[in-house]
Amino acid sequence: MTDAQLVSRAQAGDLPAFEELVQKYQREIYGLACRMVSDMEEAKDLAQQAFLQAFVHIRSFRQDAQFRTWLFRIAINQCYNFLKSRKKFGDPLDCDELNLAGDEPSPEADLLAQEQRRRLYEALERLPAKQRAVITLKVEQGLSYEEISQVLGGTAGAARVNYCQALKTLKKHIQTEDDHEVAMRSSKTVASRVPRR
Amino acid sequence: MKWQCALLKRWLPEYPDGDLPAWGKRWLGSHVPGCAACRQELAELRQVIAALEAAPVPDPAPEFWGEFSRDLHLKLVQAAQEGQAAPEATSSRWFRLPYLLGAPAVAVLLLYVAVQLTGPGAPIQNQAVVMHLPSPTPAQDQAPVKRESAAKMAAVPQKSAAPPAAEVAAPPALPMEPMEQFVTVALEDGAPLPVEEADISAWDLDAELAGMTDQEKHVFLNNMHQRKKDGSCVEGFSFCSWG
């Protein structure tokens, strides 16, 4: 059954039809919330809240846009409200909880990949909320600029500029962490070379 | 090449097979291979994108989704029950409709009263004064309401010939304190003044006279006095006409 049919049934008050939509999009909404607030428990609550809001207001949804885009918009608004209420961009993501271990063939490669992911998540956390949203919608959810502009407001051109800016900022943050790490290592090396009296 | 680099940077993340217009693809295709800075920028951006794609949010265990669905189901059922209760709220809102209509009705009533008190239908202070009627007719004996309307009509400057004096009622002489006085002059053939009507408000009369030469002024004033004497001048409420 297509989204439009399910939405029509949900608009008529059919709860199972709406729950089918939930099953279809719960991973995407949860992933978006997780990226936005960097907290798995909060992301779960926010995803549920987004679905609840969608259900309450499903009758006001005119099927001009896709249901998925509409749902993303609700979820993004929930995340913005949450971030506003906390006045900060979430607590640091727990890397152990996120299960950073990949499918690397050797333990050394696995450790290296974990380190890279940790750095990436930390750089993502330092991004402004809107840029984080643009990157998540574009790279992870695969939305076009037009769809991103429907979710976040503004134009497709503005979404493109935001995405490009977000990538550059992310690259800068990652490089800064690399430089910082290199500097720390070199200072340790220098310190170790200094003869102790 | 730097200005091109600055222009093309925003398109780089989409190069070569992304969401780009055809001209953008062509431009990037001709520029990037020859520009070391853009090639390096492109390589770094691709690294970032690759890192993002390689590190998705991990999918939680099935138990997580089971709990998620159960919690959400309870919330949805509760919301649905509250939604079914909503029609009662709607009906009570419709029940309040007379109260909602009351305010506009009162506003319309107030507007009507204001129009009646101050508008064209309002009772006129300083009623019309018709100084003289040369040939009164039975129409003079009509109801006061008709006299009022005739006086009001007379107050309106008319381009056509002056109305018959018989149509203008003759109320008892009252002290004449016109707030605004129009003098309508319809000149006869051969009269010294221009053969056309002139509407002159009282406070504009001086200005009107000031615009005349002494000879014209003299002729005008003489003519007015003469017409007042021979009765061809009719003065009504804020109105004086020669016909």
Tab-separated table of C-alpha atoms in Angstrom:
chain	number	residue	atom	x	y	z
A	1	MET	CA	0.000	0.000	0.000
A	2	THR	CA	1.375	3.445	-0.905
A	3	ASP	CA	1.974	6.291	1.481
A	4	ALA	CA	-0.914	8.261	0.041
A	5	GLN	CA	-3.358	5.415	0.657
A	6	LEU	CA	-2.080	4.864	4.171
A	7	VAL	CA	-2.293	8.570	4.908
A	8	SER	CA	-5.857	8.703	3.588
A	9	ARG	CA	-6.827	5.836	5.842
A	10	ALA	CA	-5.040	7.403	8.790
A	11	GLN	CA	-6.859	10.649	8.121
A	12	ALA	CA	-10.087	8.705	8.378
A	13	GLY	CA	-9.006	7.587	11.852
A	14	ASP	CA	-7.460	4.221	10.975
A	15	LEU	CA	-4.783	3.695	13.633
A	16	PRO	CA	-3.269	0.509	12.146
A	17	ALA	CA	-2.677	2.359	8.880
A	18	PHE	CA	-0.790	5.037	10.726
A	19	GLU	CA	1.215	2.431	12.620
A	20	GLU	CA	2.201	0.976	9.291
A	21	LEU	CA	3.588	4.366	8.367
A	22	VAL	CA	5.415	4.435	11.691
A	23	GLN	CA	6.998	1.073	10.960
A	24	LYS	CA	8.104	2.373	7.599
A	25	TYR	CA	9.772	5.553	8.784
A	26	GLN	CA	10.751	4.953	12.396
A	27	ARG	CA	14.398	4.211	11.605
A	28	GLU	CA	14.837	7.338	9.516
A	29	ILE	CA	13.180	9.564	12.078
A	30	TYR	CA	15.114	8.008	14.917
A	31	GLY	CA	18.399	8.360	12.997
A	32	LEU	CA	17.664	12.008	12.265
A	33	ALA	CA	16.831	12.722	15.888
A	34	CYS	CA	19.921	10.841	17.037
A	35	ARG	CA	22.126	12.960	14.797
A	36	MET	CA	20.434	16.144	15.882
A	37	VAL	CA	20.496	15.730	19.650
A	38	SER	CA	23.387	13.254	20.018
A	39	ASP	CA	21.531	11.357	22.690
A	40	MET	CA	19.943	7.990	22.014
A	41	GLU	CA	17.323	8.113	24.757
A	42	GLU	CA	16.296	11.641	23.895
A	43	ALA	CA	16.242	10.683	20.221
A	44	LYS	CA	13.816	7.881	20.991
A	45	ASP	CA	11.511	10.238	22.890
A	46	LEU	CA	11.734	12.854	20.147
A	47	ALA	CA	10.964	10.327	17.429
A	48	GLN	CA	7.904	9.137	19.352
A	49	GLN	CA	6.844	12.719	19.907
A	50	ALA	CA	7.220	13.448	16.205
A	51	PHE	CA	5.012	10.487	15.267
A	52	LEU	CA	2.478	11.503	17.871
A	53	GLN	CA	2.333	15.048	16.528
A	54	ALA	CA	1.983	13.692	13.010
A	55	PHE	CA	-0.928	11.519	14.108
A	56	VAL	CA	-2.679	14.353	15.919
A	57	HIS	CA	-2.332	16.680	12.933
A	58	ILE	CA	-2.680	14.111	10.163
A	59	ARG	CA	-5.994	15.633	9.057
A	60	SER	CA	-4.322	18.939	8.333
A	61	PHE	CA	-1.823	17.238	6.011
A	62	ARG	CA	-2.734	18.078	2.445
A	63	GLN	CA	-1.008	15.618	0.230
A	64	ASP	CA	0.758	18.320	-1.774
A	65	ALA	CA	4.121	17.217	-0.387
A	66	GLN	CA	5.359	13.749	0.469
A	67	PHE	CA	4.371	12.351	3.827
A	68	ARG	CA	8.023	11.533	4.465
A	69	THR	CA	9.076	15.158	3.980
A	70	TRP	CA	6.277	16.339	6.242
A	71	LEU	CA	7.353	13.853	8.876
A	72	PHE	CA	10.960	15.025	8.655
A	73	ARG	CA	9.806	18.561	9.145
A	74	ILE	CA	7.895	17.667	12.283
A	75	ALA	CA	10.869	15.729	13.633
A	76	ILE	CA	13.269	18.578	12.901
A	77	ASN	CA	10.979	21.019	14.684
A	78	GLN	CA	10.813	18.709	17.682
A	79	CYS	CA	14.607	18.547	17.740
A	80	TYR	CA	14.942	22.324	17.439
A	81	ASN	CA	12.544	22.789	20.339
A	82	PHE	CA	14.465	20.288	22.401
A	83	LEU	CA	17.792	21.944	21.658
A	84	LYS	CA	16.326	25.330	22.420
A	85	SER	CA	14.971	24.134	25.724
A	86	ARG	CA	18.327	22.675	26.697
A	87	LYS	CA	20.143	25.781	25.463
A	88	LYS	CA	22.933	23.642	24.180
A	89	PHE	CA	23.450	21.107	21.448
A	90	GLY	CA	23.054	18.013	23.495
A	91	ASP	CA	25.346	15.993	25.681
A	92	PRO	CA	28.314	14.323	24.043
A	93	LEU	CA	27.397	11.125	22.312
A	94	ASP	CA	28.455	8.035	24.170
A	95	CYS	CA	30.758	6.289	21.730
A	96	ASP	CA	30.492	2.946	23.516
A	97	GLU	CA	26.730	3.138	23.362
A	98	LEU	CA	26.871	3.910	19.672
A	99	ASN	CA	28.776	0.722	19.029
A	100	LEU	CA	31.518	2.260	16.980
A	101	ALA	CA	33.163	-1.072	16.369
A	102	GLY	CA	32.970	-1.815	12.684
A	103	ASP	CA	33.600	-4.810	10.512
A	104	GLU	CA	37.307	-4.210	10.151
A	105	PRO	CA	39.449	-7.275	9.486
A	106	SER	CA	42.052	-6.600	12.159
A	107	PRO	CA	41.861	-5.143	15.683
A	108	GLU	CA	44.250	-2.333	14.690
A	109	ALA	CA	42.089	-1.310	11.728
A	110	ASP	CA	39.031	-1.544	13.941
A	111	LEU	CA	40.589	0.752	16.512
A	112	LEU	CA	41.577	3.219	13.813
A	113	ALA	CA	38.061	3.232	12.374
A	114	GLN	CA	36.607	3.749	15.862
A	115	GLU	CA	38.898	6.695	16.382
A	116	GLN	CA	37.879	8.218	13.063
A	117	ARG	CA	34.196	7.824	13.871
A	118	ARG	CA	34.638	9.338	17.305
A	119	ARG	CA	36.322	12.326	15.698
A	120	LEU	CA	33.538	12.617	13.155
A	121	TYR	CA	30.811	12.519	15.805
A	122	GLU	CA	32.573	15.137	17.860
A	123	ALA	CA	32.945	17.356	14.804
A	124	LEU	CA	29.261	16.858	14.005
A	125	GLU	CA	28.319	17.899	17.510
A	126	ARG	CA	30.148	21.165	17.038
A	127	LEU	CA	28.129	22.042	13.946
A	128	PRO	CA	25.199	24.452	14.206
A	129	ALA	CA	21.881	22.617	14.371
A	130	LYS	CA	20.744	23.688	10.923
A	131	GLN	CA	23.943	22.564	9.233
A	132	ARG	CA	23.748	19.275	11.078
A	133	ALA	CA	20.201	18.860	9.843
A	134	VAL	CA	21.184	19.636	6.253
A	135	ILE	CA	24.070	17.156	6.298
A	136	THR	CA	21.941	14.428	7.841
A	137	LEU	CA	19.083	14.949	5.415
A	138	LYS	CA	21.383	15.063	2.415
A	139	VAL	CA	23.954	12.376	3.164
A	140	GLU	CA	22.060	9.924	5.355
A	141	GLN	CA	18.482	10.341	4.180
A	142	GLY	CA	19.313	11.138	0.579
A	143	LEU	CA	16.934	14.050	0.185
A	144	SER	CA	17.310	16.426	-2.745
A	145	TYR	CA	17.903	20.127	-2.165
A	146	GLU	CA	14.297	20.793	-3.089
A	147	GLU	CA	13.088	18.349	-0.446
A	148	ILE	CA	15.524	19.752	2.110
A	149	SER	CA	14.152	23.210	1.451
A	150	GLN	CA	10.651	21.857	2.084
A	151	VAL	CA	11.778	20.383	5.381
A	152	LEU	CA	13.867	23.258	6.661
A	153	GLY	CA	12.247	26.164	4.854
A	154	GLY	CA	13.982	28.507	2.432
A	155	THR	CA	14.960	27.710	-1.107
A	156	ALA	CA	16.797	24.858	-2.762
A	157	GLY	CA	19.713	27.221	-3.447
A	158	ALA	CA	19.921	28.112	0.225
A	159	ALA	CA	19.911	24.411	1.104
A	160	ARG	CA	22.800	23.847	-1.323
A	161	VAL	CA	24.800	26.692	0.211
A	162	ASN	CA	24.050	25.383	3.720
A	163	TYR	CA	25.173	21.897	2.757
A	164	CYS	CA	28.415	23.137	1.242
A	165	GLN	CA	29.078	25.323	4.265
A	166	ALA	CA	28.328	22.415	6.593
A	167	LEU	CA	30.797	20.150	4.799
A	168	LYS	CA	33.500	22.789	4.960
A	169	THR	CA	32.883	23.407	8.647
A	170	LEU	CA	32.931	19.690	9.332
A	171	LYS	CA	36.163	19.310	7.398
A	172	LYS	CA	37.672	22.186	9.359
A	173	HIS	CA	36.621	20.676	12.696
A	174	ILE	CA	38.054	17.292	11.768
A	175	GLN	CA	41.313	18.860	10.622
A	176	THR	CA	41.510	20.951	13.780
A	177	GLU	CA	41.158	17.822	15.883
A	178	ASP	CA	43.808	16.107	13.770
A	179	ASP	CA	46.173	19.053	14.198
A	180	HIS	CA	45.429	19.153	17.901
A	181	GLU	CA	46.158	15.469	18.207
A	182	VAL	CA	49.362	15.768	16.186
A	183	ALA	CA	50.422	18.691	18.360
A	184	MET	CA	49.689	16.701	21.518
A	185	ARG	CA	51.656	13.726	20.237
A	186	SER	CA	54.594	15.869	19.189
A	187	SER	CA	54.627	17.679	22.511
A	188	LYS	CA	54.640	14.326	24.309
A	189	THR	CA	57.493	13.212	22.072
A	190	VAL	CA	59.437	16.387	22.721
A	191	ALA	CA	58.764	16.099	26.428
A	192	SER	CA	59.992	12.548	26.431
A	193	ARG	CA	63.188	13.610	24.679
A	194	VAL	CA	63.948	16.355	27.173
A	195	PRO	CA	66.491	14.922	29.613
A	196	ARG	CA	65.272	14.777	33.150
A	197	ARG	CA	67.518	15.988	35.847
B	1	MET	CA	41.491	31.441	-11.740
B	2	LYS	CA	40.722	32.417	-8.136
B	3	TRP	CA	37.436	34.104	-8.907
B	4	GLN	CA	36.293	30.956	-10.701
B	5	CYS	CA	37.326	28.843	-7.709
B	6	ALA	CA	35.307	31.077	-5.387
B	7	LEU	CA	32.281	30.775	-7.638
B	8	LEU	CA	32.549	27.048	-8.124
B	9	LYS	CA	33.227	26.043	-4.530
B	10	ARG	CA	29.571	25.766	-3.672
B	11	TRP	CA	29.046	23.307	-6.515
B	12	LEU	CA	32.034	21.137	-5.663
B	13	PRO	CA	30.266	18.705	-3.298
B	14	GLU	CA	27.970	17.711	-6.155
B	15	TYR	CA	30.720	17.203	-8.716
B	16	PRO	CA	30.735	15.177	-10.919
B	17	ASP	CA	27.392	13.353	-10.719
B	18	GLY	CA	25.379	15.216	-8.138
B	19	ASP	CA	22.452	17.597	-8.239
B	20	LEU	CA	23.981	20.078	-10.679
B	21	PRO	CA	22.640	22.043	-13.634
B	22	ALA	CA	24.107	21.107	-17.002
B	23	TRP	CA	26.058	24.341	-17.358
B	24	GLY	CA	27.498	23.852	-13.858
B	25	LYS	CA	28.680	20.378	-14.751
B	26	ARG	CA	30.317	21.672	-17.911
B	27	TRP	CA	31.993	24.537	-16.087
B	28	LEU	CA	33.281	22.312	-13.296
B	29	GLY	CA	34.385	19.709	-15.830
B	30	SER	CA	36.486	22.266	-17.651
B	31	HIS	CA	37.835	23.963	-14.508
B	32	VAL	CA	38.544	21.306	-11.880
B	33	PRO	CA	41.017	19.142	-13.836
B	34	GLY	CA	43.247	22.172	-14.373
B	35	CYS	CA	42.987	23.697	-10.885
B	36	ALA	CA	45.076	22.143	-8.128
B	37	ALA	CA	43.307	24.035	-5.341
B	38	CYS	CA	39.880	22.885	-6.444
B	39	ARG	CA	41.097	19.310	-6.882
B	40	GLN	CA	42.424	19.307	-3.341
B	41	GLU	CA	39.226	20.878	-1.991
B	42	LEU	CA	37.178	18.284	-3.846
B	43	ALA	CA	39.264	15.433	-2.476
B	44	GLU	CA	38.854	16.688	1.108
B	45	LEU	CA	35.111	17.123	0.719
B	46	ARG	CA	34.831	13.611	-0.656
B	47	GLN	CA	36.724	12.321	2.348
B	48	VAL	CA	34.273	14.011	4.688
B	49	ILE	CA	31.272	12.667	2.792
B	50	ALA	CA	32.789	9.195	2.724
B	51	ALA	CA	33.408	9.374	6.474
B	52	LEU	CA	29.798	10.387	7.050
B	53	GLU	CA	28.484	7.602	4.875
B	54	ALA	CA	30.746	5.118	6.593
B	55	ALA	CA	29.498	6.079	10.041
B	56	PRO	CA	25.725	5.935	10.053
B	57	VAL	CA	23.747	5.975	13.257
B	58	PRO	CA	23.826	2.342	14.397
B	59	ASP	CA	20.525	0.555	14.193
B	60	PRO	CA	19.364	-0.395	17.669
B	61	ALA	CA	18.495	-3.945	18.617
B	62	PRO	CA	15.048	-5.391	17.801
B	63	GLU	CA	14.114	-5.132	21.477
B	64	PHE	CA	14.551	-1.386	21.221
B	65	TRP	CA	12.065	-1.224	18.352
B	66	GLY	CA	9.670	-3.485	20.178
B	67	GLU	CA	9.652	-1.177	23.156
B	68	PHE	CA	9.476	1.840	20.852
B	69	SER	CA	6.391	0.464	19.113
B	70	ARG	CA	4.653	-0.480	22.367
B	71	ASP	CA	5.206	2.957	23.922
B	72	LEU	CA	4.145	4.736	20.789
B	73	HIS	CA	1.056	2.558	20.401
B	74	LEU	CA	-0.108	3.513	23.892
B	75	LYS	CA	0.431	7.191	23.156
B	76	LEU	CA	-1.391	6.943	19.832
B	77	VAL	CA	-4.367	5.162	21.394
B	78	GLN	CA	-4.580	7.837	24.047
B	79	ALA	CA	-4.385	10.562	21.414
B	80	ALA	CA	-7.079	8.819	19.363
B	81	GLN	CA	-9.375	8.672	22.392
B	82	GLU	CA	-8.794	12.344	23.051
B	83	GLY	CA	-9.468	13.006	19.373
B	84	GLN	CA	-12.828	11.224	19.635
B	85	ALA	CA	-13.713	13.470	22.524
B	86	ALA	CA	-12.918	16.466	20.383
B	87	PRO	CA	-16.339	16.657	18.655
B	88	GLU	CA	-17.913	17.547	22.003
B	89	ALA	CA	-15.597	20.502	22.205
B	90	THR	CA	-16.563	21.389	18.655
B	91	SER	CA	-20.259	21.240	19.463
B	92	SER	CA	-19.799	23.399	22.527
B	93	ARG	CA	-17.969	25.882	20.322
B	94	TRP	CA	-20.940	25.928	17.948
B	95	PHE	CA	-23.161	26.380	20.962
B	96	ARG	CA	-21.226	29.544	21.690
B	97	LEU	CA	-21.967	30.854	18.203
B	98	PRO	CA	-24.655	33.353	19.309
B	99	TYR	CA	-22.131	34.902	21.641
B	100	LEU	CA	-19.624	35.154	18.830
B	101	LEU	CA	-22.217	36.796	16.591
B	102	GLY	CA	-23.219	39.237	19.320
B	103	ALA	CA	-20.130	41.416	19.014
B	104	PRO	CA	-20.504	42.096	15.261
B	105	ALA	CA	-24.222	42.754	15.757
B	106	VAL	CA	-23.482	45.330	18.431
B	107	ALA	CA	-20.842	46.903	16.198
B	108	VAL	CA	-23.316	47.171	13.320
B	109	LEU	CA	-25.918	48.693	15.625
B	110	LEU	CA	-23.463	51.287	16.902
B	111	LEU	CA	-22.456	52.114	13.350
B	112	TYR	CA	-26.099	52.566	12.367
B	113	VAL	CA	-26.754	54.877	15.294
B	114	ALA	CA	-23.627	56.880	14.494
B	115	VAL	CA	-24.692	57.256	10.885
B	116	GLN	CA	-28.167	58.299	11.920
B	117	LEU	CA	-26.825	60.926	14.303
B	118	THR	CA	-24.088	62.372	12.169
B	119	GLY	CA	-24.768	61.316	8.607
B	120	PRO	CA	-26.895	62.790	5.843
B	121	GLY	CA	-30.110	61.757	7.570
B	122	ALA	CA	-29.232	63.563	10.773
B	123	PRO	CA	-31.381	66.430	12.019
B	124	ILE	CA	-29.898	69.627	10.733
B	125	GLN	CA	-28.909	72.386	13.106
B	126	ASN	CA	-29.280	75.963	11.909
B	127	GLN	CA	-32.078	75.026	9.648
B	128	ALA	CA	-32.507	76.478	6.248
B	129	VAL	CA	-33.536	79.999	5.892
B	130	VAL	CA	-35.275	81.097	2.813
B	131	MET	CA	-35.136	84.775	2.746
B	132	HIS	CA	-37.706	85.453	0.210
B	133	LEU	CA	-39.971	83.694	-2.157
B	134	PRO	CA	-41.432	85.766	-4.957
B	135	SER	CA	-44.303	83.501	-5.843
B	136	PRO	CA	-45.336	81.128	-3.144
B	137	THR	CA	-47.284	78.128	-4.243
B	138	PRO	CA	-49.309	75.490	-2.474
B	139	ALA	CA	-46.182	73.422	-2.301
B	140	GLN	CA	-45.111	75.669	0.547
B	141	ASP	CA	-47.770	74.132	2.718
B	142	GLN	CA	-46.341	70.683	2.496
B	143	ALA	CA	-45.044	68.835	5.500
B	144	PRO	CA	-41.951	70.137	7.268
B	145	VAL	CA	-40.140	67.006	6.310
B	146	LYS	CA	-40.520	67.919	2.687
B	147	ARG	CA	-39.312	71.428	3.433
B	148	GLU	CA	-36.247	70.065	5.054
B	149	SER	CA	-35.435	67.923	2.102
B	150	ALA	CA	-36.051	70.786	-0.283
B	151	ALA	CA	-33.737	72.978	1.730
B	152	LYS	CA	-31.108	70.303	1.699
B	153	MET	CA	-31.507	69.851	-1.987
B	154	ALA	CA	-31.179	73.552	-2.437
B	155	ALA	CA	-27.941	73.484	-0.511
B	156	VAL	CA	-26.448	71.352	-3.209
B	157	PRO	CA	-24.954	73.516	-5.925
B	158	GLN	CA	-26.693	72.816	-9.184
B	159	LYS	CA	-25.319	73.297	-12.606
B	160	SER	CA	-28.681	73.492	-14.303
B	161	ALA	CA	-30.975	76.425	-14.101
B	162	ALA	CA	-32.039	77.442	-10.652
B	163	PRO	CA	-34.939	75.388	-9.320
B	164	PRO	CA	-38.351	76.971	-9.409
B	165	ALA	CA	-38.786	79.126	-6.423
B	166	ALA	CA	-42.129	77.505	-5.789
B	167	GLU	CA	-40.427	74.262	-4.876
B	168	VAL	CA	-38.500	75.903	-2.106
B	169	ALA	CA	-40.386	76.048	1.104
B	170	ALA	CA	-40.670	79.203	3.124
B	171	PRO	CA	-40.129	78.611	6.825
B	172	PRO	CA	-40.557	81.466	9.206
B	173	ALA	CA	-37.781	83.964	9.187
B	174	LEU	CA	-34.998	82.865	11.467
B	175	PRO	CA	-31.748	84.529	12.269
B	176	MET	CA	-29.498	83.646	9.450
B	177	GLU	CA	-26.326	82.023	10.657
B	178	PRO	CA	-25.300	79.955	7.757
B	179	MET	CA	-22.248	77.883	8.363
B	180	GLU	CA	-21.717	77.728	4.710
B	181	GLN	CA	-23.327	79.806	2.111
B	182	PHE	CA	-23.505	79.157	-1.531
B	183	VAL	CA	-24.509	81.808	-3.949
B	184	THR	CA	-25.736	80.471	-7.169
B	185	VAL	CA	-26.088	83.009	-9.849
B	186	ALA	CA	-27.848	82.216	-13.032
B	187	LEU	CA	-27.526	85.202	-15.175
B	188	GLU	CA	-30.088	86.411	-17.598
B	189	ASP	CA	-29.396	87.221	-21.135
B	190	GLY	CA	-27.746	90.540	-21.490
B	191	ALA	CA	-26.605	90.700	-17.897
B	192	PRO	CA	-23.239	92.284	-17.386
B	193	LEU	CA	-21.746	89.316	-15.604
B	194	PRO	CA	-20.645	86.229	-17.504
B	195	VAL	CA	-23.583	84.125	-18.562
B	196	GLU	CA	-22.984	81.141	-16.366
B	197	GLU	CA	-23.689	79.978	-12.887
B	198	ALA	CA	-21.261	80.772	-10.141
B	199	ASP	CA	-21.124	78.924	-6.826
B	200	ILE	CA	-19.486	81.071	-4.245
B	201	SER	CA	-19.213	80.107	-0.621
B	202	ALA	CA	-19.543	82.923	1.833
B	203	TRP	CA	-16.012	82.897	3.064
B	204	ASP	CA	-14.851	82.640	-0.494
B	205	LEU	CA	-16.876	85.673	-1.514
B	206	ASP	CA	-14.136	88.062	-0.541
B	207	ALA	CA	-11.648	86.018	-2.437
B	208	GLU	CA	-13.994	85.962	-5.368
B	209	LEU	CA	-14.386	89.720	-5.227
B	210	ALA	CA	-10.689	90.207	-4.796
B	211	GLY	CA	-10.158	88.540	-8.115
B	212	MET	CA	-12.342	91.097	-9.874
B	213	THR	CA	-11.519	94.477	-11.119
B	214	ASP	CA	-13.203	97.417	-9.439
B	215	GLN	CA	-15.640	97.737	-12.269
B	216	GLU	CA	-16.604	94.090	-12.190
B	217	LYS	CA	-16.897	94.202	-8.412
B	218	HIS	CA	-19.187	97.186	-8.615
B	219	VAL	CA	-21.358	95.598	-11.252
B	220	PHE	CA	-21.512	92.325	-9.344
B	221	LEU	CA	-22.537	93.874	-6.043
B	222	ASN	CA	-25.074	96.156	-7.694
B	223	ASN	CA	-26.543	93.239	-9.491
B	224	MET	CA	-26.816	91.259	-6.285
B	225	HIS	CA	-28.528	94.044	-4.406
B	226	GLN	CA	-30.865	94.690	-7.263
B	227	ARG	CA	-31.855	91.051	-7.457
B	228	LYS	CA	-32.454	90.910	-3.760
B	229	LYS	CA	-34.728	93.873	-4.068
B	230	ASP	CA	-36.756	92.650	-7.011
B	231	GLY	CA	-37.131	89.240	-5.477
B	232	SER	CA	-35.346	87.217	-8.061
B	233	CYS	CA	-32.761	86.347	-5.512
B	234	VAL	CA	-33.669	83.424	-3.317
B	235	GLU	CA	-31.714	82.690	-0.216
B	236	GLY	CA	-32.283	79.399	1.438
B	237	PHE	CA	-30.413	77.381	3.922
B	238	SER	CA	-26.874	78.172	3.039
B	239	PHE	CA	-28.134	79.043	-0.360
B	240	CYS	CA	-28.829	82.072	-2.382
B	241	SER	CA	-29.729	81.928	-5.995
B	242	TRP	CA	-30.882	84.058	-8.763
B	243	GLY	CA	-33.095	82.487	-11.332
